[in-house]
Amino acid sequence: MEVREPAVAYGRQKLTIEEYLAMEEAAVEKHEYFKGEIFAMSGSKVPHNRISGNLYAILHQKLKGKNCRPYNSDQRIHIEANTLFTYPDISVVCGEDVTLNNDNWNILNPTVIIEVLSPSTKNYDRGEKFRLYRDIPMLQEYILVDSEHVHIEVFRLNAAHRWELEEYNFLKDQLYIKAINEIIPVAEIYDGVRMDA
């Protein structure tokens, strides 16, 4: 999903979390929230949607009957440490879902987050958004999938609690998601997507 400039709601610059959640429940389009500001999310291009759809379908099949489950971009994630509410392209939760005040809306404990990069959001996803995601205590892997070229970056938390980068650049590669112990052929992630290899 692409994020637009901050939206002004209720004629005010800042919203409380409670006001944002009430607004979002009634909204037609989705918004991110960060420190009182809301950001409208626009639609995505075909390659972005194909990649997201491919990944979600693969993960849904691989994790069926296991302790982890994938969610698509309709699932809102909240990071209590920094106030961010956001809708990752895909999130994976292992164990029980933990939600804000048991509200069944805002998940607090994703183990894996996957973002499909768009030209307008890739710098934010790699930089500030990754910094905010690192405040999630349960997060073990953050995966960025380029929608213009065959390129996947996996940021993985190591035993020393440092983030390490692993990259995949070819359709013949096999993406390894260590947190859920699954391997996905890169060619399947990009199936049906026309782009530069």
PDB file of C-alpha atoms in Angstrom:
ATOM      1  CA  MET A   1       0.000   0.000   0.000  1.00  0.00           C
ATOM      2  CA  GLU A   2       1.176   3.521  -0.708  1.00  0.00           C
ATOM      3  CA  VAL A   3       0.960   6.188   1.955  1.00  0.00           C
ATOM      4  CA  ARG A   4      -0.080   9.739   1.152  1.00  0.00           C
ATOM      5  CA  GLU A   5       0.553  12.979   3.000  1.00  0.00           C
ATOM      6  CA  PRO A   6      -0.910  13.409   6.512  1.00  0.00           C
ATOM      7  CA  ALA A   7      -4.669  13.839   6.453  1.00  0.00           C
ATOM      8  CA  VAL A   8      -6.413  16.460   8.529  1.00  0.00           C
ATOM      9  CA  ALA A   9      -9.384  15.005  10.375  1.00  0.00           C
ATOM     10  CA  TYR A  10     -11.996  16.750  12.461  1.00  0.00           C
ATOM     11  CA  GLY A  11     -10.382  20.060  11.464  1.00  0.00           C
ATOM     12  CA  ARG A  12      -7.440  19.357  13.786  1.00  0.00           C
ATOM     13  CA  GLN A  13      -3.779  18.602  13.214  1.00  0.00           C
ATOM     14  CA  LYS A  14      -3.519  15.878  15.873  1.00  0.00           C
ATOM     15  CA  LEU A  15      -5.792  13.002  16.875  1.00  0.00           C
ATOM     16  CA  THR A  16      -5.725  10.853  19.978  1.00  0.00           C
ATOM     17  CA  ILE A  17      -5.427   7.088  19.486  1.00  0.00           C
ATOM     18  CA  GLU A  18      -9.062   6.734  20.569  1.00  0.00           C
ATOM     19  CA  GLU A  19     -10.199   9.287  17.959  1.00  0.00           C
ATOM     20  CA  TYR A  20      -8.155   7.563  15.258  1.00  0.00           C
ATOM     21  CA  LEU A  21      -9.585   4.130  16.078  1.00  0.00           C
ATOM     22  CA  ALA A  22     -13.149   5.490  16.033  1.00  0.00           C
ATOM     23  CA  MET A  23     -12.516   7.213  12.711  1.00  0.00           C
ATOM     24  CA  GLU A  24     -10.874   4.131  11.197  1.00  0.00           C
ATOM     25  CA  GLU A  25     -13.764   1.877  12.182  1.00  0.00           C
ATOM     26  CA  ALA A  26     -16.129   4.063  10.139  1.00  0.00           C
ATOM     27  CA  ALA A  27     -13.693   4.857   7.292  1.00  0.00           C
ATOM     28  CA  VAL A  28     -13.975   3.556   3.732  1.00  0.00           C
ATOM     29  CA  GLU A  29     -10.235   3.795   3.087  1.00  0.00           C
ATOM     30  CA  LYS A  30      -7.409   2.772   5.401  1.00  0.00           C
ATOM     31  CA  HIS A  31      -5.145   5.183   7.285  1.00  0.00           C
ATOM     32  CA  GLU A  32      -1.891   4.809   9.163  1.00  0.00           C
ATOM     33  CA  TYR A  33      -1.475   6.638  12.473  1.00  0.00           C
ATOM     34  CA  PHE A  34       1.724   7.963  14.028  1.00  0.00           C
ATOM     35  CA  LYS A  35       2.016  10.363  16.961  1.00  0.00           C
ATOM     36  CA  GLY A  36      -1.319  12.033  16.341  1.00  0.00           C
ATOM     37  CA  GLU A  37      -1.100  12.310  12.558  1.00  0.00           C
ATOM     38  CA  ILE A  38      -3.012  10.138  10.118  1.00  0.00           C
ATOM     39  CA  PHE A  39      -1.892   9.126   6.649  1.00  0.00           C
ATOM     40  CA  ALA A  40      -4.290   7.968   3.943  1.00  0.00           C
ATOM     41  CA  MET A  41      -3.266   4.798   2.120  1.00  0.00           C
ATOM     42  CA  SER A  42      -3.846   4.605  -1.613  1.00  0.00           C
ATOM     43  CA  GLY A  43      -4.206   1.593  -3.870  1.00  0.00           C
ATOM     44  CA  SER A  44      -1.342  -0.379  -5.380  1.00  0.00           C
ATOM     45  CA  LYS A  45      -0.250  -1.279  -8.918  1.00  0.00           C
ATOM     46  CA  VAL A  46      -0.743  -4.717 -10.469  1.00  0.00           C
ATOM     47  CA  PRO A  47       2.814  -6.043  -9.834  1.00  0.00           C
ATOM     48  CA  HIS A  48       2.558  -5.078  -6.149  1.00  0.00           C
ATOM     49  CA  ASN A  49      -0.805  -6.815  -5.792  1.00  0.00           C
ATOM     50  CA  ARG A  50       0.338  -9.960  -7.627  1.00  0.00           C
ATOM     51  CA  ILE A  51       3.408 -10.315  -5.436  1.00  0.00           C
ATOM     52  CA  SER A  52       1.376  -9.755  -2.262  1.00  0.00           C
ATOM     53  CA  GLY A  53      -1.266 -12.214  -3.421  1.00  0.00           C
ATOM     54  CA  ASN A  54       1.320 -14.842  -4.380  1.00  0.00           C
ATOM     55  CA  LEU A  55       3.105 -14.560  -1.046  1.00  0.00           C
ATOM     56  CA  TYR A  56      -0.065 -14.653   1.013  1.00  0.00           C
ATOM     57  CA  ALA A  57      -1.375 -17.716  -0.876  1.00  0.00           C
ATOM     58  CA  ILE A  58       1.940 -19.565  -0.481  1.00  0.00           C
ATOM     59  CA  LEU A  59       2.218 -18.758   3.226  1.00  0.00           C
ATOM     60  CA  HIS A  60      -1.420 -19.633   3.861  1.00  0.00           C
ATOM     61  CA  GLN A  61      -0.872 -23.060   2.295  1.00  0.00           C
ATOM     62  CA  LYS A  62       2.495 -23.740   3.974  1.00  0.00           C
ATOM     63  CA  LEU A  63       1.325 -22.706   7.442  1.00  0.00           C
ATOM     64  CA  LYS A  64      -2.016 -24.494   7.390  1.00  0.00           C
ATOM     65  CA  GLY A  65      -2.389 -26.531  10.586  1.00  0.00           C
ATOM     66  CA  LYS A  66       0.775 -25.043  12.118  1.00  0.00           C
ATOM     67  CA  ASN A  67       1.303 -22.633  14.995  1.00  0.00           C
ATOM     68  CA  CYS A  68       1.768 -19.579  12.739  1.00  0.00           C
ATOM     69  CA  ARG A  69      -0.693 -17.853  10.388  1.00  0.00           C
ATOM     70  CA  PRO A  70      -0.391 -15.101   7.769  1.00  0.00           C
ATOM     71  CA  TYR A  71      -2.524 -11.979   7.525  1.00  0.00           C
ATOM     72  CA  ASN A  72      -2.967  -9.765   4.470  1.00  0.00           C
ATOM     73  CA  SER A  73      -2.944  -5.965   4.282  1.00  0.00           C
ATOM     74  CA  ASP A  74      -6.385  -5.675   5.874  1.00  0.00           C
ATOM     75  CA  GLN A  75      -4.862  -6.579   9.236  1.00  0.00           C
ATOM     76  CA  ARG A  76      -3.810  -3.579  11.298  1.00  0.00           C
ATOM     77  CA  ILE A  77      -0.660  -3.824  13.418  1.00  0.00           C
ATOM     78  CA  HIS A  78      -0.062  -1.555  16.418  1.00  0.00           C
ATOM     79  CA  ILE A  79       3.301  -0.790  18.011  1.00  0.00           C
ATOM     80  CA  GLU A  80       2.656   0.407  21.544  1.00  0.00           C
ATOM     81  CA  ALA A  81       6.215   1.672  22.073  1.00  0.00           C
ATOM     82  CA  ASN A  82       5.960   4.345  19.370  1.00  0.00           C
ATOM     83  CA  THR A  83       2.165   4.714  18.668  1.00  0.00           C
ATOM     84  CA  LEU A  84       2.290   3.479  15.051  1.00  0.00           C
ATOM     85  CA  PHE A  85      -0.832   1.828  13.626  1.00  0.00           C
ATOM     86  CA  THR A  86      -0.140   0.406  10.175  1.00  0.00           C
ATOM     87  CA  TYR A  87      -1.246  -2.181   7.616  1.00  0.00           C
ATOM     88  CA  PRO A  88       1.742  -4.242   6.404  1.00  0.00           C
ATOM     89  CA  ASP A  89       1.286  -6.082   3.109  1.00  0.00           C
ATOM     90  CA  ILE A  90       1.683  -9.373   4.997  1.00  0.00           C
ATOM     91  CA  SER A  91       2.243 -10.171   8.648  1.00  0.00           C
ATOM     92  CA  VAL A  92       2.744 -13.556  10.270  1.00  0.00           C
ATOM     93  CA  VAL A  93       1.796 -14.266  13.876  1.00  0.00           C
ATOM     94  CA  CYS A  94       3.049 -17.339  15.722  1.00  0.00           C
ATOM     95  CA  GLY A  95       1.184 -18.523  18.783  1.00  0.00           C
ATOM     96  CA  GLU A  96      -1.903 -16.711  20.024  1.00  0.00           C
ATOM     97  CA  ASP A  97      -2.868 -13.372  18.525  1.00  0.00           C
ATOM     98  CA  VAL A  98      -2.305 -10.592  21.052  1.00  0.00           C
ATOM     99  CA  THR A  99      -4.453  -7.533  20.354  1.00  0.00           C
ATOM    100  CA  LEU A 100      -4.718  -4.073  21.871  1.00  0.00           C
ATOM    101  CA  ASN A 101      -6.988  -4.363  24.922  1.00  0.00           C
ATOM    102  CA  ASN A 102      -8.267  -7.668  23.432  1.00  0.00           C
ATOM    103  CA  ASP A 103     -10.068  -5.600  20.763  1.00  0.00           C
ATOM    104  CA  ASN A 104      -9.629  -8.198  17.986  1.00  0.00           C
ATOM    105  CA  TRP A 105      -8.607  -5.378  15.605  1.00  0.00           C
ATOM    106  CA  ASN A 106      -5.031  -4.341  16.353  1.00  0.00           C
ATOM    107  CA  ILE A 107      -2.403  -7.090  16.507  1.00  0.00           C
ATOM    108  CA  LEU A 108       0.627  -6.420  18.713  1.00  0.00           C
ATOM    109  CA  ASN A 109       2.787  -9.525  18.183  1.00  0.00           C
ATOM    110  CA  PRO A 110       3.781 -10.245  14.569  1.00  0.00           C
ATOM    111  CA  THR A 111       6.807 -12.505  14.179  1.00  0.00           C
ATOM    112  CA  VAL A 112       7.386 -11.678  10.489  1.00  0.00           C
ATOM    113  CA  ILE A 113       6.427  -8.579   8.502  1.00  0.00           C
ATOM    114  CA  ILE A 114       6.624  -8.429   4.718  1.00  0.00           C
ATOM    115  CA  GLU A 115       6.355  -5.211   2.720  1.00  0.00           C
ATOM    116  CA  VAL A 116       6.182  -5.141  -1.080  1.00  0.00           C
ATOM    117  CA  LEU A 117       8.103  -2.082  -2.190  1.00  0.00           C
ATOM    118  CA  SER A 118       6.580   0.585  -4.414  1.00  0.00           C
ATOM    119  CA  PRO A 119       8.672   3.387  -5.954  1.00  0.00           C
ATOM    120  CA  SER A 120       7.006   5.987  -3.713  1.00  0.00           C
ATOM    121  CA  THR A 121       7.349   4.038  -0.438  1.00  0.00           C
ATOM    122  CA  LYS A 122      10.581   2.039  -0.689  1.00  0.00           C
ATOM    123  CA  ASN A 123      12.754   4.623   1.110  1.00  0.00           C
ATOM    124  CA  TYR A 124      10.223   4.872   3.971  1.00  0.00           C
ATOM    125  CA  ASP A 125       9.869   1.064   4.196  1.00  0.00           C
ATOM    126  CA  ARG A 126      13.655   0.590   4.312  1.00  0.00           C
ATOM    127  CA  GLY A 127      14.339   3.448   6.709  1.00  0.00           C
ATOM    128  CA  GLU A 128      11.889   5.035   9.130  1.00  0.00           C
ATOM    129  CA  LYS A 129       9.282   2.278   8.959  1.00  0.00           C
ATOM    130  CA  PHE A 130      11.868  -0.431   9.665  1.00  0.00           C
ATOM    131  CA  ARG A 131      13.109   1.636  12.614  1.00  0.00           C
ATOM    132  CA  LEU A 132       9.536   1.756  13.976  1.00  0.00           C
ATOM    133  CA  TYR A 133       8.952  -1.958  13.331  1.00  0.00           C
ATOM    134  CA  ARG A 134      12.055  -2.807  15.385  1.00  0.00           C
ATOM    135  CA  ASP A 135      10.114  -1.689  18.486  1.00  0.00           C
ATOM    136  CA  ILE A 136       7.908  -4.813  18.148  1.00  0.00           C
ATOM    137  CA  PRO A 137       9.204  -7.231  20.817  1.00  0.00           C
ATOM    138  CA  MET A 138       8.181 -10.399  18.929  1.00  0.00           C
ATOM    139  CA  LEU A 139       9.449  -9.361  15.482  1.00  0.00           C
ATOM    140  CA  GLN A 140      12.187 -11.674  14.185  1.00  0.00           C
ATOM    141  CA  GLU A 141      12.224 -10.989  10.432  1.00  0.00           C
ATOM    142  CA  TYR A 142      11.414  -8.035   8.201  1.00  0.00           C
ATOM    143  CA  ILE A 143      11.229  -8.840   4.491  1.00  0.00           C
ATOM    144  CA  LEU A 144      11.189  -6.305   1.650  1.00  0.00           C
ATOM    145  CA  VAL A 145      10.156  -7.488  -1.813  1.00  0.00           C
ATOM    146  CA  ASP A 146      10.869  -5.172  -4.749  1.00  0.00           C
ATOM    147  CA  SER A 147       7.961  -4.879  -7.186  1.00  0.00           C
ATOM    148  CA  GLU A 148      10.066  -3.496 -10.071  1.00  0.00           C
ATOM    149  CA  HIS A 149      13.002  -5.932 -10.068  1.00  0.00           C
ATOM    150  CA  VAL A 150      13.737  -9.410  -8.726  1.00  0.00           C
ATOM    151  CA  HIS A 151      15.185  -8.339  -5.406  1.00  0.00           C
ATOM    152  CA  ILE A 152      14.291  -9.435  -1.874  1.00  0.00           C
ATOM    153  CA  GLU A 153      15.919  -8.177   1.314  1.00  0.00           C
ATOM    154  CA  VAL A 154      15.535 -10.182   4.512  1.00  0.00           C
ATOM    155  CA  PHE A 155      16.454  -8.449   7.765  1.00  0.00           C
ATOM    156  CA  ARG A 156      16.797 -11.152  10.395  1.00  0.00           C
ATOM    157  CA  LEU A 157      17.414 -10.782  14.120  1.00  0.00           C
ATOM    158  CA  ASN A 158      20.445 -12.874  15.070  1.00  0.00           C
ATOM    159  CA  ALA A 159      21.382 -14.511  18.385  1.00  0.00           C
ATOM    160  CA  ALA A 160      23.130 -11.300  19.497  1.00  0.00           C
ATOM    161  CA  HIS A 161      19.891  -9.356  18.839  1.00  0.00           C
ATOM    162  CA  ARG A 162      21.416  -7.555  15.870  1.00  0.00           C
ATOM    163  CA  TRP A 163      19.723  -7.272  12.492  1.00  0.00           C
ATOM    164  CA  GLU A 164      21.511  -9.043   9.637  1.00  0.00           C
ATOM    165  CA  LEU A 165      20.710  -8.637   5.944  1.00  0.00           C
ATOM    166  CA  GLU A 166      20.348 -11.475   3.430  1.00  0.00           C
ATOM    167  CA  GLU A 167      19.496 -10.729  -0.217  1.00  0.00           C
ATOM    168  CA  TYR A 168      17.926 -12.722  -3.039  1.00  0.00           C
ATOM    169  CA  ASN A 169      18.340 -11.455  -6.609  1.00  0.00           C
ATOM    170  CA  PHE A 170      17.463 -14.338  -8.934  1.00  0.00           C
ATOM    171  CA  LEU A 171      14.305 -16.266  -9.797  1.00  0.00           C
ATOM    172  CA  LYS A 172      16.189 -19.515  -9.133  1.00  0.00           C
ATOM    173  CA  ASP A 173      16.841 -18.483  -5.503  1.00  0.00           C
ATOM    174  CA  GLN A 174      14.993 -20.004  -2.547  1.00  0.00           C
ATOM    175  CA  LEU A 175      13.781 -17.495   0.044  1.00  0.00           C
ATOM    176  CA  TYR A 176      14.328 -18.834   3.560  1.00  0.00           C
ATOM    177  CA  ILE A 177      12.122 -17.412   6.314  1.00  0.00           C
ATOM    178  CA  LYS A 178      13.911 -18.664   9.414  1.00  0.00           C
ATOM    179  CA  ALA A 179      11.308 -17.508  11.983  1.00  0.00           C
ATOM    180  CA  ILE A 180       8.739 -19.907  10.535  1.00  0.00           C
ATOM    181  CA  ASN A 181      11.241 -22.395   9.052  1.00  0.00           C
ATOM    182  CA  GLU A 182       9.800 -22.189   5.535  1.00  0.00           C
ATOM    183  CA  ILE A 183      11.417 -22.010   2.089  1.00  0.00           C
ATOM    184  CA  ILE A 184       9.671 -20.262  -0.806  1.00  0.00           C
ATOM    185  CA  PRO A 185      10.970 -20.323  -4.390  1.00  0.00           C
ATOM    186  CA  VAL A 186      11.539 -16.736  -5.510  1.00  0.00           C
ATOM    187  CA  ALA A 187      10.044 -17.654  -8.908  1.00  0.00           C
ATOM    188  CA  GLU A 188       6.732 -18.404  -7.161  1.00  0.00           C
ATOM    189  CA  ILE A 189       6.737 -15.022  -5.430  1.00  0.00           C
ATOM    190  CA  TYR A 190       7.133 -13.257  -8.795  1.00  0.00           C
ATOM    191  CA  ASP A 191       4.824 -15.610 -10.709  1.00  0.00           C
ATOM    192  CA  GLY A 192       2.851 -13.661 -13.324  1.00  0.00           C
ATOM    193  CA  VAL A 193       4.767 -10.425 -12.709  1.00  0.00           C
ATOM    194  CA  ARG A 194       6.422  -8.759 -15.693  1.00  0.00           C
ATOM    195  CA  MET A 195       9.633  -6.945 -14.806  1.00  0.00           C
ATOM    196  CA  ASP A 196      13.384  -6.715 -15.296  1.00  0.00           C
ATOM    197  CA  ALA A 197      15.153  -9.796 -13.941  1.00  0.00           C
TER     198      ALA A 197
END
